[in-house]
Amino acid sequence: MSSGNAFNETHAHRGDQPIDMAELRRYRQGAGAPAAELESAVGQARRVTLSWSDGRSGQFPLMWLRDHCACDQCRHPMTRERLYKLLDDPLWERFEGDEALASLEFDARSLTLVWQDGHVSRFDAGWLYQRCPGEELATLLPTPTPWRAGFAPEHVEHADFVGDSEGRSRWVSALLRDGLVMLDRGPCELEEVSRIAESIGPMRSTNFGGRFDVRSVPNPNNAAYTAIGLELHTDLPNWRQPPDIQLLYCLENDAEGGESSFADGFAAAEILRAEKPDAFRVLSETPIDFRFQDDGHDIAVREPVIDLDAEGRPREIRFNNWIRDTLSLPLDRIEAWYDAYRAFWQILRRPEGRVELTLAPGQMVAFDNRRVLHGRNAFDPNTGKRHLQGTYLDLDMLQSHLRVLSR
Ligand code: OGA
Ligand code: ZN
Ligand code: ZN
């Protein structure tokens, strides 16, 4: 990857190597890494105060510095994982009396601490700069952004996705930001969706397998495997952890109908909160039952339609009208729940919030299944063939992929 080389070249010509902090993310020079030099380091009262040439300064508790030593005894040199156990270190008793540190040295690029027991810890100044207490370590990941009226998804060419890390980064970034992204003009080959998924992470298996075929079949166990229209929905809300990311790769789409639509569930939830706060409260505070059953399965969960995080922001939407189970609520809450559900459904259907498109053979859509709802119009299997292949991925793998691409 070109970014990795840029990192090394910068340092080769500066003539100083970064101190190995058992950290693969960049911490000196280049995109997202600091260029500032260390100007002063003062150890005092259980802390070391550092200042850098760009004016940043910060205090680092000695405990924190000892815990983050990256020498071969404190971090495994191959796995980079922590070996050091603070509970077993007698030095820990001496932080209280300000007696833990024997000496401190620094230069523009590094800080060296010698502890009272003789252990030596060396820190890269850029690594410390990034981790200055009170400063947020930039995430490298784009912030999820609600769709506005007229939103259109980003398109990436299949050739750019497979051919260079820039196209791949653009595709992953758009998916994390918008919850929806298109991949255009790929090959019409069976299993291309599996190859794409596996270049990012292992496919997430469900009761429909690791990779599934979406087409109309004679004995369907699921609405998707018929030719009927699918109202906007999220997949598998009957699981405790529904799949995060869905990939749908179009191989054939000649039948009349079958157009796709998408809506941002988080944006719709915010509209509901603003327009009908009581309905929002009902949907976010009332767990209901979701359930799928076939000959071999009965997978059920009780969760709210709109799940909120600790700050009250939507974290997950569960909306799938055909696998919503019996509504089992106290009598005095049933009518209010139906009113709230209808209000949310109406908002989801608003044309200004929807993306509509017809998948072309060789085109793949990817979306965040816990945020963005998807649907399709009915199609007529007598007028032509329609065949999609799909799979799921964990969000962890997608985020990991972008962090690796940005090294
Ligand atoms: C699905 C689904 C959409 C389509 O398989 O979960 O919603 O376009 N398919 O067939
Ligand atoms: Zn160490
Ligand atoms: Zn679906």
Coordinates of C-alpha atoms and ligand atoms in Angstrom, one line a residue:
M1 CA 0.0 0.0 0.0
S2 CA 1.4 3.4 -1.0
S3 CA 0.6 5.1 2.3
G4 CA 2.9 2.7 4.2
N5 CA 5.8 3.5 2.0
A6 CA 5.3 7.3 2.4
F7 CA 5.6 6.8 6.1
N8 CA 9.0 5.0 5.8
E9 CA 10.4 7.4 3.2
T10 CA 9.6 10.4 5.3
H11 CA 11.6 9.0 8.1
A12 CA 14.4 7.6 6.1
H13 CA 15.2 11.1 4.8
R14 CA 14.7 12.7 8.2
G15 CA 17.3 10.2 9.5
D16 CA 15.4 9.2 12.7
Q17 CA 13.2 6.2 13.1
P18 CA 10.0 6.3 15.1
I19 CA 10.3 4.5 18.4
D20 CA 8.4 1.2 18.1
M21 CA 5.2 1.7 20.2
A22 CA 3.7 -1.6 19.2
E23 CA 1.2 0.4 17.2
L24 CA 0.3 0.0 13.6
R25 CA -1.5 3.3 13.1
R26 CA 0.7 6.2 12.0
Y27 CA 2.0 8.3 14.8
R28 CA 4.7 10.3 13.1
Q29 CA 4.2 12.5 10.0
G30 CA 1.7 12.0 7.2
A31 CA -2.0 11.9 7.2
G32 CA -3.5 12.2 10.7
A33 CA -0.1 11.9 12.4
P34 CA 1.6 14.8 14.2
A35 CA 4.7 16.6 12.9
A36 CA 5.2 18.6 16.1
E37 CA 8.5 18.2 18.1
L38 CA 8.8 17.8 21.8
E39 CA 10.0 21.0 23.4
S40 CA 10.0 20.3 27.1
A41 CA 9.3 17.5 29.6
V42 CA 9.0 18.1 33.4
G43 CA 8.3 15.4 35.9
Q44 CA 6.5 16.6 39.0
A45 CA 3.9 15.4 41.5
R46 CA 3.0 12.0 40.0
R47 CA 2.8 13.5 36.5
V48 CA 5.0 14.4 33.5
T49 CA 4.1 17.6 31.7
L50 CA 5.0 17.7 28.0
S51 CA 4.9 20.6 25.5
W52 CA 5.3 20.4 21.7
S53 CA 6.5 22.9 19.2
D54 CA 2.9 23.7 17.9
G55 CA 1.8 24.9 21.3
R56 CA 0.1 21.7 22.6
S57 CA 0.9 20.7 26.1
G58 CA -0.4 18.1 28.4
Q59 CA 0.0 16.2 31.6
F60 CA 0.6 12.4 31.7
P61 CA 0.1 10.6 35.0
L62 CA 3.2 8.4 35.8
M63 CA 0.8 5.5 36.3
W64 CA -0.4 5.9 32.8
L65 CA 3.1 6.1 31.4
R66 CA 4.2 3.0 33.2
D67 CA 1.1 1.1 32.0
H68 CA 1.8 2.1 28.4
C69 CA 5.5 1.1 28.2
A70 CA 5.9 -0.6 24.8
C71 CA 9.2 -2.4 25.4
D72 CA 9.5 -6.1 24.6
Q73 CA 8.8 -7.1 28.2
C74 CA 5.7 -4.9 28.5
R75 CA 4.2 -5.6 25.0
H76 CA 4.6 -8.9 23.2
P77 CA 6.9 -8.1 20.3
M78 CA 4.9 -10.2 17.8
T79 CA 1.3 -9.8 18.9
R80 CA 1.8 -6.2 20.2
E81 CA -0.6 -7.1 23.0
R82 CA 0.0 -6.0 26.6
L83 CA 2.1 -8.3 28.8
Y84 CA 2.6 -5.8 31.6
K85 CA 0.3 -6.4 34.6
L86 CA 0.1 -3.4 36.8
L87 CA -1.4 -5.3 39.7
D88 CA 1.7 -7.4 40.1
D89 CA 4.2 -4.5 39.9
P90 CA 5.5 -3.4 43.3
L91 CA 6.3 0.0 41.8
W92 CA 2.6 0.8 41.8
E93 CA 2.8 1.3 45.6
R94 CA 5.3 4.1 45.1
F95 CA 3.3 6.4 42.8
E96 CA 1.6 7.6 45.9
G97 CA 4.7 9.1 47.4
D98 CA 6.0 10.5 44.1
E99 CA 9.0 8.1 44.3
A100 CA 8.4 5.9 41.3
L101 CA 10.5 7.8 38.7
A102 CA 14.3 7.8 38.9
S103 CA 15.1 10.0 35.9
L104 CA 13.6 11.6 32.8
E105 CA 15.3 12.5 29.5
F106 CA 13.8 13.8 26.2
D107 CA 14.7 15.1 22.8
A108 CA 12.5 16.4 19.9
R109 CA 11.2 12.9 19.1
S110 CA 11.3 10.9 22.3
L111 CA 10.8 10.7 26.0
T112 CA 12.8 8.2 28.1
L113 CA 11.8 7.4 31.7
V114 CA 13.9 5.3 34.1
W115 CA 11.8 3.9 36.9
Q116 CA 13.1 3.3 40.5
D117 CA 13.3 -0.4 39.9
G118 CA 15.6 0.2 36.9
H119 CA 13.0 -0.5 34.2
V120 CA 13.4 1.8 31.2
S121 CA 10.4 3.1 29.1
R122 CA 10.9 4.9 25.8
F123 CA 8.0 6.8 24.2
D124 CA 7.7 8.3 20.7
A125 CA 6.8 12.0 21.0
G126 CA 4.3 11.7 18.2
W127 CA 2.6 8.7 19.8
L128 CA 2.3 10.7 23.1
Y129 CA 1.0 13.8 21.2
Q130 CA -1.8 11.7 19.7
R131 CA -2.8 10.3 23.1
C132 CA -2.5 13.5 25.2
P133 CA -5.1 13.2 28.0
G134 CA -8.0 15.4 27.3
E135 CA -7.4 15.4 23.5
E136 CA -9.7 13.1 21.5
L137 CA -7.7 10.6 19.4
A138 CA -9.1 11.1 15.9
T139 CA -11.1 8.1 15.0
L140 CA -10.1 7.6 11.3
L141 CA -13.8 6.7 10.7
P142 CA -16.3 9.0 9.1
T143 CA -19.3 10.1 11.3
P144 CA -22.6 8.6 10.3
T145 CA -24.5 11.5 8.6
P146 CA -28.3 11.6 8.2
W147 CA -29.7 11.8 4.7
R148 CA -31.2 15.2 3.7
A149 CA -33.9 15.6 1.1
G150 CA -32.5 14.8 -2.3
F151 CA -29.7 12.5 -0.9
A152 CA -28.1 10.4 -3.6
P153 CA -25.7 7.5 -2.8
E154 CA -22.1 7.6 -3.8
H155 CA -21.1 5.3 -6.7
V156 CA -17.7 3.6 -7.0
E157 CA -16.6 1.7 -10.0
H158 CA -15.9 -2.0 -9.4
A159 CA -12.5 -1.7 -11.1
D160 CA -11.5 1.1 -8.7
F161 CA -12.7 -1.0 -5.8
V162 CA -10.6 -4.0 -6.6
G163 CA -7.7 -2.1 -8.3
D164 CA -6.7 0.6 -5.8
S165 CA -7.0 1.4 -2.1
E166 CA -8.4 4.8 -2.9
G167 CA -11.5 3.4 -4.5
R168 CA -11.9 0.9 -1.7
S169 CA -11.5 3.6 0.9
R170 CA -14.1 5.8 -0.8
W171 CA -16.6 2.9 -0.9
V172 CA -16.1 2.0 2.8
S173 CA -16.2 5.6 3.9
A174 CA -19.4 6.3 2.1
L175 CA -21.0 3.2 3.6
L176 CA -20.0 4.2 7.1
R177 CA -21.1 7.8 6.6
D178 CA -24.3 7.4 4.6
G179 CA -25.2 3.8 5.4
L180 CA -25.7 3.1 1.6
V181 CA -23.2 2.9 -1.3
M182 CA -23.3 1.5 -4.9
L183 CA -20.6 -0.5 -6.7
D184 CA -21.0 -0.2 -10.5
R185 CA -20.0 -2.3 -13.5
G186 CA -18.7 -5.4 -11.9
P187 CA -18.6 -8.8 -13.6
C188 CA -21.9 -10.8 -13.9
E189 CA -20.3 -13.8 -12.1
L190 CA -21.8 -16.0 -9.5
E191 CA -20.1 -15.6 -6.1
E192 CA -18.6 -12.2 -7.0
V193 CA -20.4 -11.0 -3.9
S194 CA -18.6 -13.6 -1.8
R195 CA -15.3 -12.5 -3.2
I196 CA -16.0 -8.9 -2.4
A197 CA -17.3 -9.7 1.1
E198 CA -14.3 -11.9 1.9
S199 CA -11.8 -9.2 0.8
I200 CA -13.2 -7.3 3.8
G201 CA -14.0 -9.9 6.4
P202 CA -15.7 -13.3 7.0
M203 CA -19.3 -13.5 5.8
R204 CA -21.8 -13.4 8.6
S205 CA -23.9 -16.5 8.5
T206 CA -27.6 -16.7 9.4
N207 CA -30.4 -19.3 9.1
F208 CA -30.3 -18.4 5.4
G209 CA -26.7 -19.5 5.1
G210 CA -23.5 -17.6 4.6
R211 CA -24.4 -16.4 1.1
F212 CA -28.0 -16.4 -0.2
D213 CA -29.8 -16.3 -3.5
V214 CA -32.6 -13.9 -3.9
R215 CA -35.0 -15.1 -6.7
S216 CA -38.5 -16.5 -6.8
V217 CA -38.5 -20.2 -6.0
P218 CA -41.4 -22.7 -5.8
N219 CA -41.4 -23.4 -2.0
P220 CA -40.2 -20.2 -0.4
N221 CA -39.5 -19.9 3.4
N222 CA -39.1 -16.1 3.2
A223 CA -40.9 -13.3 1.4
A224 CA -37.7 -12.3 -0.4
Y225 CA -37.7 -15.7 -2.2
T226 CA -41.1 -14.9 -3.9
A227 CA -41.9 -12.3 -6.5
I228 CA -44.0 -10.2 -4.2
G229 CA -43.1 -6.6 -3.4
L230 CA -41.1 -6.1 -0.2
E231 CA -42.1 -3.1 1.8
L232 CA -39.2 -1.1 3.3
H233 CA -37.7 -3.3 6.0
T234 CA -34.6 -4.3 7.9
D235 CA -33.4 -7.9 7.6
L236 CA -33.5 -10.3 10.5
P237 CA -34.8 -8.0 13.3
N238 CA -35.8 -11.3 15.0
W239 CA -32.2 -11.9 15.9
R240 CA -30.6 -10.5 19.1
Q241 CA -27.9 -9.1 16.8
P242 CA -29.2 -8.6 13.3
P243 CA -26.5 -8.5 10.6
D244 CA -24.8 -5.1 10.4
I245 CA -24.0 -4.7 6.7
Q246 CA -25.9 -6.2 3.8
L247 CA -24.4 -6.7 0.3
L248 CA -26.8 -7.4 -2.6
Y249 CA -25.2 -8.2 -5.9
C250 CA -27.4 -8.1 -9.0
L251 CA -26.7 -10.9 -11.6
E252 CA -30.0 -10.6 -13.6
N253 CA -32.8 -8.1 -13.5
D254 CA -34.9 -8.6 -16.7
A255 CA -38.3 -9.1 -15.1
E256 CA -40.8 -6.3 -15.2
G257 CA -40.8 -4.6 -11.8
G258 CA -38.3 -5.4 -9.0
E259 CA -37.1 -1.8 -8.5
S260 CA -35.3 -1.1 -5.2
S261 CA -35.9 1.5 -2.6
F262 CA -34.0 2.6 0.5
A263 CA -34.7 5.0 3.4
D264 CA -32.5 6.3 6.3
G265 CA -34.2 4.9 9.4
F266 CA -32.2 7.2 11.7
A267 CA -33.3 10.3 9.8
A268 CA -36.9 9.1 9.8
A269 CA -36.7 8.5 13.6
E270 CA -35.5 12.0 14.1
I271 CA -38.4 13.3 12.0
L272 CA -40.8 11.3 14.1
R273 CA -39.3 12.7 17.3
A274 CA -39.7 16.2 16.0
E275 CA -43.2 15.8 14.6
K276 CA -44.8 13.3 17.0
P277 CA -42.7 13.0 20.2
D278 CA -45.3 10.8 21.9
A279 CA -45.2 8.3 19.0
F280 CA -41.4 8.4 19.1
R281 CA -41.5 7.6 22.8
V282 CA -43.8 4.7 22.3
L283 CA -41.7 3.1 19.5
S284 CA -38.5 3.6 21.4
E285 CA -39.7 2.4 24.8
T286 CA -42.0 -0.5 23.9
P287 CA -40.3 -3.8 23.1
I288 CA -42.4 -5.9 20.7
D289 CA -41.9 -9.4 19.3
F290 CA -40.2 -10.3 16.1
R291 CA -40.1 -13.9 14.9
F292 CA -39.2 -16.2 12.0
Q293 CA -40.3 -19.8 11.8
D294 CA -39.8 -22.6 9.3
D295 CA -39.5 -26.3 9.6
G296 CA -36.1 -26.1 11.3
H297 CA -36.1 -22.7 13.0
D298 CA -38.0 -20.5 15.5
I299 CA -35.9 -17.5 16.0
A300 CA -37.5 -14.8 18.1
V301 CA -36.6 -11.7 20.1
R302 CA -38.4 -8.9 21.9
E303 CA -37.0 -5.4 21.1
P304 CA -38.3 -1.9 20.4
V305 CA -38.7 -0.7 16.8
I306 CA -36.4 2.3 17.5
D307 CA -33.5 1.4 19.9
L308 CA -31.7 4.4 21.5
D309 CA -28.2 4.7 22.8
A310 CA -27.3 6.1 26.2
E311 CA -27.5 9.6 24.8
G312 CA -31.0 9.0 23.4
R313 CA -29.8 8.8 19.7
P314 CA -31.1 6.1 17.5
R315 CA -28.8 3.1 17.5
E316 CA -30.8 0.5 15.7
I317 CA -34.1 0.3 13.7
R318 CA -36.0 -3.0 13.6
F319 CA -38.8 -2.8 11.1
N320 CA -40.0 -5.7 9.1
N321 CA -43.8 -6.0 8.8
W322 CA -43.9 -9.7 7.8
I323 CA -41.9 -11.1 10.6
R324 CA -43.4 -8.9 13.3
D325 CA -45.0 -11.4 15.7
T326 CA -48.2 -11.3 17.6
L327 CA -48.4 -7.9 19.3
S328 CA -48.4 -8.9 22.9
L329 CA -48.9 -5.7 25.0
P330 CA -51.1 -4.7 27.9
L331 CA -54.6 -3.8 26.6
D332 CA -54.3 -0.1 27.3
R333 CA -51.1 0.3 25.2
I334 CA -52.2 -1.5 22.0
E335 CA -54.0 1.3 20.1
A336 CA -51.2 3.8 21.0
W337 CA -48.6 1.5 19.7
Y338 CA -50.4 1.0 16.3
D339 CA -50.8 4.7 15.9
A340 CA -47.1 5.3 16.5
Y341 CA -46.2 2.5 14.1
R342 CA -48.3 4.0 11.4
A343 CA -46.8 7.4 11.9
F344 CA -43.3 6.1 11.6
W345 CA -44.2 4.0 8.5
Q346 CA -45.7 7.0 6.8
I347 CA -42.5 9.0 7.3
L348 CA -40.5 6.1 5.9
R349 CA -42.6 6.2 2.8
R350 CA -42.1 9.9 2.1
P351 CA -40.7 10.3 -1.4
E352 CA -38.2 13.0 -0.4
G353 CA -36.5 10.7 2.0
R354 CA -36.3 7.7 -0.3
V355 CA -33.7 6.5 -2.8
E356 CA -35.1 4.6 -5.7
L357 CA -33.1 2.8 -8.3
T358 CA -33.1 -0.3 -10.5
L359 CA -30.2 -2.6 -9.9
A360 CA -28.3 -3.3 -13.1
P361 CA -26.6 -6.7 -13.7
G362 CA -23.0 -6.3 -12.3
Q363 CA -24.1 -3.7 -9.8
M364 CA -24.0 -4.2 -6.1
V365 CA -25.7 -2.2 -3.3
A366 CA -24.3 -2.3 0.2
F367 CA -26.1 -0.8 3.2
D368 CA -26.1 -0.6 7.0
N369 CA -29.0 -3.0 7.8
R370 CA -29.4 -1.6 11.3
R371 CA -29.9 1.9 10.1
V372 CA -31.1 1.9 6.4
L373 CA -34.3 0.2 5.4
H374 CA -34.5 -1.5 2.0
G375 CA -37.4 -2.7 -0.2
R376 CA -38.3 -3.8 -3.7
N377 CA -41.3 -3.6 -5.9
A378 CA -43.1 -6.8 -7.0
F379 CA -41.8 -8.3 -10.2
D380 CA -43.3 -10.5 -12.8
P381 CA -41.3 -13.7 -13.2
N382 CA -43.1 -14.4 -16.5
T383 CA -41.5 -11.4 -18.2
G384 CA -37.8 -12.3 -17.4
K385 CA -35.4 -13.4 -14.8
R386 CA -34.4 -11.6 -11.6
H387 CA -31.5 -13.0 -9.5
L388 CA -29.5 -11.3 -6.7
Q389 CA -26.8 -12.9 -4.5
G390 CA -26.5 -11.5 -1.1
T391 CA -24.5 -11.8 2.1
Y392 CA -23.8 -9.9 5.3
L393 CA -20.7 -8.5 7.1
D394 CA -20.0 -7.3 10.6
L395 CA -19.5 -3.6 11.0
D396 CA -16.3 -4.4 13.0
M397 CA -14.7 -5.8 9.8
L398 CA -15.7 -2.7 7.8
Q399 CA -14.3 -0.3 10.3
S400 CA -11.1 -2.5 10.6
H401 CA -10.8 -2.4 6.8
L402 CA -10.8 1.4 6.7
R403 CA -8.3 1.7 9.5
V404 CA -5.9 -0.7 7.8
L405 CA -6.3 1.2 4.5
S406 CA -5.3 4.4 6.2
R407 CA -2.1 3.1 7.7
Ligands
OGA1 C1 -33.7 -9.4 0.9 C2 -34.3 -8.3 0.1 C3 -34.4 -7.2 -1.9 C4 -34.6 -7.4 -3.4 O1 -33.3 -10.4 0.2 O2 -33.6 -9.3 2.1 O3 -34.9 -7.5 0.7 O4 -34.4 -6.5 -4.1 N1 -34.2 -8.3 -1.2 O5 -34.9 -8.5 -3.8
ZN2 ZN 8.6 -1.9 29.5
ZN3 ZN -34.3 -7.7 2.9

